[in-house]
GROMACS .gro file of C-alpha atoms in nm:
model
  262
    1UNK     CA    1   0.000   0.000   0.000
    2UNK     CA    2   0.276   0.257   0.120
    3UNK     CA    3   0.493   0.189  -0.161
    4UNK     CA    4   0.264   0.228  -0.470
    5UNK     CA    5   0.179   0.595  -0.272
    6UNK     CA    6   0.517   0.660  -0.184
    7UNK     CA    7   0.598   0.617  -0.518
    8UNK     CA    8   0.360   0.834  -0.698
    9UNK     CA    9   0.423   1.099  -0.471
   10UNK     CA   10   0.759   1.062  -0.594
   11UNK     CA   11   0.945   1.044  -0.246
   12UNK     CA   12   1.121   0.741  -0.295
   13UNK     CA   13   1.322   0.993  -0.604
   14UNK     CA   14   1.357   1.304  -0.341
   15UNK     CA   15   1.445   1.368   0.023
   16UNK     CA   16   1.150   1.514   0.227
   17UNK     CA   17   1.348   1.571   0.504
   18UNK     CA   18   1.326   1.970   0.540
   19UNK     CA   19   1.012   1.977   0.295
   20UNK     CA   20   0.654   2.058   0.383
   21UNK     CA   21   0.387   1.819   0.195
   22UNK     CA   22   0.029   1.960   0.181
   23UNK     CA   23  -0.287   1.708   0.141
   24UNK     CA   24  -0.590   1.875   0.016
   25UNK     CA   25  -0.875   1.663   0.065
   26UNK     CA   26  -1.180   1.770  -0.181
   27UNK     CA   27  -1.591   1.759  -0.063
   28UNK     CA   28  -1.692   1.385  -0.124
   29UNK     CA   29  -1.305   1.204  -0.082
   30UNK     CA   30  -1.066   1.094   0.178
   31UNK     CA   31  -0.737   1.205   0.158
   32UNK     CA   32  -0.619   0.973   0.465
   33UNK     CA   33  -0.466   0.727   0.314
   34UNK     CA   34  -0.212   0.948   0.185
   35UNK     CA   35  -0.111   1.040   0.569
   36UNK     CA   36  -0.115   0.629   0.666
   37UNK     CA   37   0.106   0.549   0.353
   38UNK     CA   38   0.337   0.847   0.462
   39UNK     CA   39   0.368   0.721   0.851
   40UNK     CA   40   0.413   0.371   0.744
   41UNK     CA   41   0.717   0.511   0.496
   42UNK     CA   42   0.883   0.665   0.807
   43UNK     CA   43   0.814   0.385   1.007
   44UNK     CA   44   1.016   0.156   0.737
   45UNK     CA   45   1.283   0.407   0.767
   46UNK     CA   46   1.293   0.369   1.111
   47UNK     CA   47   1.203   0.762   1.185
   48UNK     CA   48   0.961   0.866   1.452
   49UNK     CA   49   0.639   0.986   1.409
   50UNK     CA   50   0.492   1.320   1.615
   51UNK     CA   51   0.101   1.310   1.496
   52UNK     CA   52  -0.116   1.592   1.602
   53UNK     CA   53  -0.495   1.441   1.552
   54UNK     CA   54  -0.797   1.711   1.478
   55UNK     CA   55  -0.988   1.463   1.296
   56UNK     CA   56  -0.893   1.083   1.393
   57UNK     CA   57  -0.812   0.940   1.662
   58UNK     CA   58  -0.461   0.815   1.759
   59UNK     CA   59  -0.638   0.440   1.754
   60UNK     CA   60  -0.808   0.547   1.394
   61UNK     CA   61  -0.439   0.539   1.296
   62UNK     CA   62  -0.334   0.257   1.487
   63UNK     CA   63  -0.576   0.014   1.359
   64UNK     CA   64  -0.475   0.115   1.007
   65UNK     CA   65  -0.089   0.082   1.111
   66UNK     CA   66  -0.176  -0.284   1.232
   67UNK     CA   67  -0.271  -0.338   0.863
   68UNK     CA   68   0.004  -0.175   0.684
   69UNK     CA   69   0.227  -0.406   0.944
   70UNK     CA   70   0.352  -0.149   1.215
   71UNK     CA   71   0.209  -0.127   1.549
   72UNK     CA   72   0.186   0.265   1.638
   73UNK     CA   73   0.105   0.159   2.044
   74UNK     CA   74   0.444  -0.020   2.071
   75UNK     CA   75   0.651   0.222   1.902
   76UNK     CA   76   0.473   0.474   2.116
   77UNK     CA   77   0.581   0.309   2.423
   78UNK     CA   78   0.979   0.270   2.289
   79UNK     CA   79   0.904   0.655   2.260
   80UNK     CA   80   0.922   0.646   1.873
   81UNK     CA   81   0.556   0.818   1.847
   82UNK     CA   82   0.442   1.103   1.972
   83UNK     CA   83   0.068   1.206   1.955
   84UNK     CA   84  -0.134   1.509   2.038
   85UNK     CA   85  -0.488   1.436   2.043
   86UNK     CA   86  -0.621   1.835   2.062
   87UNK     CA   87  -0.950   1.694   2.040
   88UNK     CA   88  -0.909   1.523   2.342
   89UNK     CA   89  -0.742   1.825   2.515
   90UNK     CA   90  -1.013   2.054   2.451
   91UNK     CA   91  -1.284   1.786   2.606
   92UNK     CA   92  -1.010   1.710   2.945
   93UNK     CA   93  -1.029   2.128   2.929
   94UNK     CA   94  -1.389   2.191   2.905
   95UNK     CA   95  -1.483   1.926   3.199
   96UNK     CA   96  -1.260   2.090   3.412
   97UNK     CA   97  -1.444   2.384   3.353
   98UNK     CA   98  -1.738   2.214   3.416
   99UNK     CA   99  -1.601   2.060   3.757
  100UNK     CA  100  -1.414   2.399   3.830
  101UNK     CA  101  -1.070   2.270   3.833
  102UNK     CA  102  -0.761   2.362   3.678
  103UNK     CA  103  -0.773   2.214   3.267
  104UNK     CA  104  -0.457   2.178   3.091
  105UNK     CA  105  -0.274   2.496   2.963
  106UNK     CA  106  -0.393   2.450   2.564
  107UNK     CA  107  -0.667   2.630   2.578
  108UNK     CA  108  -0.759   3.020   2.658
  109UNK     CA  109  -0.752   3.285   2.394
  110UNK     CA  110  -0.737   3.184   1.994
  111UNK     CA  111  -0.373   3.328   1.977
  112UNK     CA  112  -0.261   3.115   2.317
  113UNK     CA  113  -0.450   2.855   2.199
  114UNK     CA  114  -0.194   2.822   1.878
  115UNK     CA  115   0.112   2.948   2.036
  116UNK     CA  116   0.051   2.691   2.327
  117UNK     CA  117  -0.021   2.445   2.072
  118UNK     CA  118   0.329   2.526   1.833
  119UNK     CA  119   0.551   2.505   2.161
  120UNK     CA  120   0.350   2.168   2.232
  121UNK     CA  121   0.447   2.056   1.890
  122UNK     CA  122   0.779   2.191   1.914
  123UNK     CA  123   0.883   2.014   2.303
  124UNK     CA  124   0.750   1.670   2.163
  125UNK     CA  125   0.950   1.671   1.805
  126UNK     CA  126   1.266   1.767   1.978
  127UNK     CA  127   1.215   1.463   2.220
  128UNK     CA  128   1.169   1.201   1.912
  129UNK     CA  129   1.508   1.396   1.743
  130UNK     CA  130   1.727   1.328   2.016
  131UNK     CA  131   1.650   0.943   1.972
  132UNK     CA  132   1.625   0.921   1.585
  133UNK     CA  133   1.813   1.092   1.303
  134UNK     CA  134   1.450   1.099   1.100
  135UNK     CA  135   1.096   1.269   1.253
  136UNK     CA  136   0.754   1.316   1.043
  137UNK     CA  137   0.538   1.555   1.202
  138UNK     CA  138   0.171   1.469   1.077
  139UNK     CA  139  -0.107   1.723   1.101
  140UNK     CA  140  -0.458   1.595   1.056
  141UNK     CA  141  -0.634   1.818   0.990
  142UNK     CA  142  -0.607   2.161   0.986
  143UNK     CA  143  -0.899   2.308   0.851
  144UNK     CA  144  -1.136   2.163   1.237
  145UNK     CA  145  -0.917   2.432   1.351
  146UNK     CA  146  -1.142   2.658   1.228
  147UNK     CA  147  -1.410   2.474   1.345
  148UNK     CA  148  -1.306   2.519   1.693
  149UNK     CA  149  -1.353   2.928   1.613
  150UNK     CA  150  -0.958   2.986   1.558
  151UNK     CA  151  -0.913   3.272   1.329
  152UNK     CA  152  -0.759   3.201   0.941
  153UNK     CA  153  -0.519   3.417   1.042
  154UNK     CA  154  -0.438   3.281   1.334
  155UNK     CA  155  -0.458   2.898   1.185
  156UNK     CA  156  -0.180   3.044   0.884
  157UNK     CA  157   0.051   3.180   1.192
  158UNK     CA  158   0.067   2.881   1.345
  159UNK     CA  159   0.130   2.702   0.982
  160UNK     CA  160   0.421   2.911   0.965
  161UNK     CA  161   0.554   2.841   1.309
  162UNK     CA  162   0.546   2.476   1.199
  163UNK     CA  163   0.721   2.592   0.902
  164UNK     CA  164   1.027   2.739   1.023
  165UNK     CA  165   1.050   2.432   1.256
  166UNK     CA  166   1.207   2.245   0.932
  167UNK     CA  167   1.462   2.503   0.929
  168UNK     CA  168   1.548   2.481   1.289
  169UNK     CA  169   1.527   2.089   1.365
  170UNK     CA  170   1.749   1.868   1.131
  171UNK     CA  171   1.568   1.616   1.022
  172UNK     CA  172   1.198   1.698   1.023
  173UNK     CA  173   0.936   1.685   0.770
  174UNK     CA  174   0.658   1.818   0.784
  175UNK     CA  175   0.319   1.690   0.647
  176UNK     CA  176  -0.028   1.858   0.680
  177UNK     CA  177  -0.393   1.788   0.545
  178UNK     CA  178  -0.662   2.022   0.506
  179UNK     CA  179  -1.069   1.983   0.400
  180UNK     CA  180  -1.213   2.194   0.113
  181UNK     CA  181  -1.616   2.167   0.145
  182UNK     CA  182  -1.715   2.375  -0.202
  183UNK     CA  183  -1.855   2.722  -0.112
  184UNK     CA  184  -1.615   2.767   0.210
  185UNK     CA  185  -1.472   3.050   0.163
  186UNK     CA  186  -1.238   3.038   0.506
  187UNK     CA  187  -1.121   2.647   0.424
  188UNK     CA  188  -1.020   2.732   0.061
  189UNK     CA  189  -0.843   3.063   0.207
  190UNK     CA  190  -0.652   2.837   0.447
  191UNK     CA  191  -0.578   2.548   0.185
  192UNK     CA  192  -0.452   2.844  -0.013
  193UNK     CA  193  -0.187   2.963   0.231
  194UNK     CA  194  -0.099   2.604   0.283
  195UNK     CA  195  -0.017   2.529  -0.087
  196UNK     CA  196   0.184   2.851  -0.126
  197UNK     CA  197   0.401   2.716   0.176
  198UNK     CA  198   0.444   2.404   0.048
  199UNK     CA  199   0.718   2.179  -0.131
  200UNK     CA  200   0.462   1.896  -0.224
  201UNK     CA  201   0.109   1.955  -0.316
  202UNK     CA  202  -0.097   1.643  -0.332
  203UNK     CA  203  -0.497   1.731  -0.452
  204UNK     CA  204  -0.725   1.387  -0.365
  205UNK     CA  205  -1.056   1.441  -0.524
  206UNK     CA  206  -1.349   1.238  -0.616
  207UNK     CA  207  -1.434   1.173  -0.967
  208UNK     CA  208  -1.585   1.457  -1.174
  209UNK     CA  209  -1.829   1.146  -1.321
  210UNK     CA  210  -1.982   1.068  -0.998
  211UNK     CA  211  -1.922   0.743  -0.804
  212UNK     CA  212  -1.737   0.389  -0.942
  213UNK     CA  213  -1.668   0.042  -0.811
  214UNK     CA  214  -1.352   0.024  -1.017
  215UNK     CA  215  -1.233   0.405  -0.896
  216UNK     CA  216  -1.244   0.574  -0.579
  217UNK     CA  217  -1.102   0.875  -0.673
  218UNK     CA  218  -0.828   1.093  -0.831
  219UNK     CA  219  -0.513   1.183  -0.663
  220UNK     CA  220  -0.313   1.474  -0.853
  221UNK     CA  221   0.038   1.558  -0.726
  222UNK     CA  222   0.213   1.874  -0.773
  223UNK     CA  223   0.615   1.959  -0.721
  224UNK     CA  224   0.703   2.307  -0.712
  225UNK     CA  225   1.042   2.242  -0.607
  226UNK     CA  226   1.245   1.940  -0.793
  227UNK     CA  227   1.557   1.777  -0.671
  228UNK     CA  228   1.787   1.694  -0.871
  229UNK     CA  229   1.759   1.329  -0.847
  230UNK     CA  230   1.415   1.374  -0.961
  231UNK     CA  231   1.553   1.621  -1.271
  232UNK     CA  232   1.812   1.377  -1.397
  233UNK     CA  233   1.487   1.094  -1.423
  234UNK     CA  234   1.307   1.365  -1.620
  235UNK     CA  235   0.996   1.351  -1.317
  236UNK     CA  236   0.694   1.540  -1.426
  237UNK     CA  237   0.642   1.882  -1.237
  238UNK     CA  238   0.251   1.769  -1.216
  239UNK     CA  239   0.133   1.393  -1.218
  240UNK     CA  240  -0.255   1.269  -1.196
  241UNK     CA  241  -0.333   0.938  -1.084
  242UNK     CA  242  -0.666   0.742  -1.017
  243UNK     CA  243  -0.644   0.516  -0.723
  244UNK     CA  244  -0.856   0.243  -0.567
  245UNK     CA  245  -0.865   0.215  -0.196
  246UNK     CA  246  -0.947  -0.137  -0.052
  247UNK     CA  247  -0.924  -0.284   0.324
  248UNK     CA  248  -0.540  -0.334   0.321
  249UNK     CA  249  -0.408  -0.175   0.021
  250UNK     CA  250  -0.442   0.133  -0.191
  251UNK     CA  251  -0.445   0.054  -0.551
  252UNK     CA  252  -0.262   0.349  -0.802
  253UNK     CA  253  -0.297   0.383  -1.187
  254UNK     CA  254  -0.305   0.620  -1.495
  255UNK     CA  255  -0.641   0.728  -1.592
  256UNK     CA  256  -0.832   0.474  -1.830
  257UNK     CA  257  -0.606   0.204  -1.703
  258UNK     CA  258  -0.842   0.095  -1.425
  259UNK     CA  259  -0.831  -0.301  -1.413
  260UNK     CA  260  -1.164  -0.343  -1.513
  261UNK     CA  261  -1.077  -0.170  -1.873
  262UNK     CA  262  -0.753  -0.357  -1.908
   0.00000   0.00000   0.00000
């Protein structure tokens, strides 16, 4: 599954290390699998793994590890994974609340919120560096930011916080996903600001033809930075894919080559 992804992403040609891949996930498809196939490439590498969940859960992606043939619980207890489950957080905050005792130190103001949630980020990623050469920090996903009343603005700041983290930490990459529902005029303005940041643009859309049992969707993938590795095998600056997602396995091919038409 990992490889066939891995591949048409074109990361198995380039380093990521220092690079910032963006997933945006269209209305009506699930750009997920692109994040497991990515975690299960750094686990193969033996890198660590610091996942900040929005969306799933930390067992969401543990369940699909077990599949791909990792088990995220154990390397989470050798202190190769990291997770931040702000989802989590902000119920642990709000019962406190409730109860009148002290919640954790997340959550206030929309601009403490992010700057306590960057220096959260940035404690836990420095842990995993000082006990592997390799760390993929995995955001998923930033647009239920917004839903939790944080500013654009605010959301972009803290982007490029994350940003200049690949800069300061040797070794990190940097991978974040982001919705687009049509007419939403704050997700497409963050998805915007994300692209423009980032080294890797990956677009996962349904198909324009409505739904398929041969198809499940259309995965384009965008470089606007190539290595040279990638230069001297005459890579494509833009590549578009249809893929097939089944229970173990993620299936990737040219358009019109689906298997039922070969």
């Amino acid at each position: 599954m990992a490889t066939s992804v891995c591949s048409a992403l074109g990361i198995d040609q380039e380093n990521s290390v220092g690079k910032l891949i963006a997933v945006e996930e269209h209305h009506s498809s699930n750009g997920n699998f692109v994040l497991n196939c990515l975690i299960a490439e750094q686990v193969h590498k033996e890198g660590s793994v610091c996942l900040v969940a929005l969306h799933n859960s930390f067992g969401h992606y543990h369940n699909v590890g077990t599949k791909l043939g990792y088990n995220l619980h154990q390397l989470q207890e050798k202190g190769c994974v990291e997770s931040i489950e702000v989802l989590k957080l902000l119920n642990e905050s709000l019962n406190a609340e409730h109860e009148n005792r002290v919640g954790n130190v997340l959550f206030g103001d929309e601009e403490n919120t992010m700057r306590n949630l960057f220096h959260l980020i940035k404690g836990k990623t420095e842990k995993l560096l000082q006990k592997r050469k390799l760390v993929s920090l995995v955001i998923d996903d930033l647009s239920n930011l917004l839903s939790l009343g944080i500013s654009v603005k605010e959301v972009l700041s803290f982007l490029q916080y994350c940003r200049t983290l690949l800069e300061s930490q040797p070794g990190l990459s940097l991978v974040v996903l982001t919705h687009i529902a049509e007419g939403d005029d704050e997700q497409q303005l963050l998805n915007a600001g994300l692209c423009h940041v980032a080294d890797v643009i990956v677009t996962v859309c349904g198909l324009k033809t409505g739904q398929s049992s041969d198809v499940s969707g259309s995965m384009k993938v965008t470089h606007r930075r190539l290595d040279q590795p990638m230069i001297a095998h005459e890579w494509n600056k833009q590549n578009l894919y249809h893929f097939k997602l089944l229970d173990r396995q993620v299936k990737i091919f040219a358009p019109g080559t689906a298997p039922c038409l070969t």
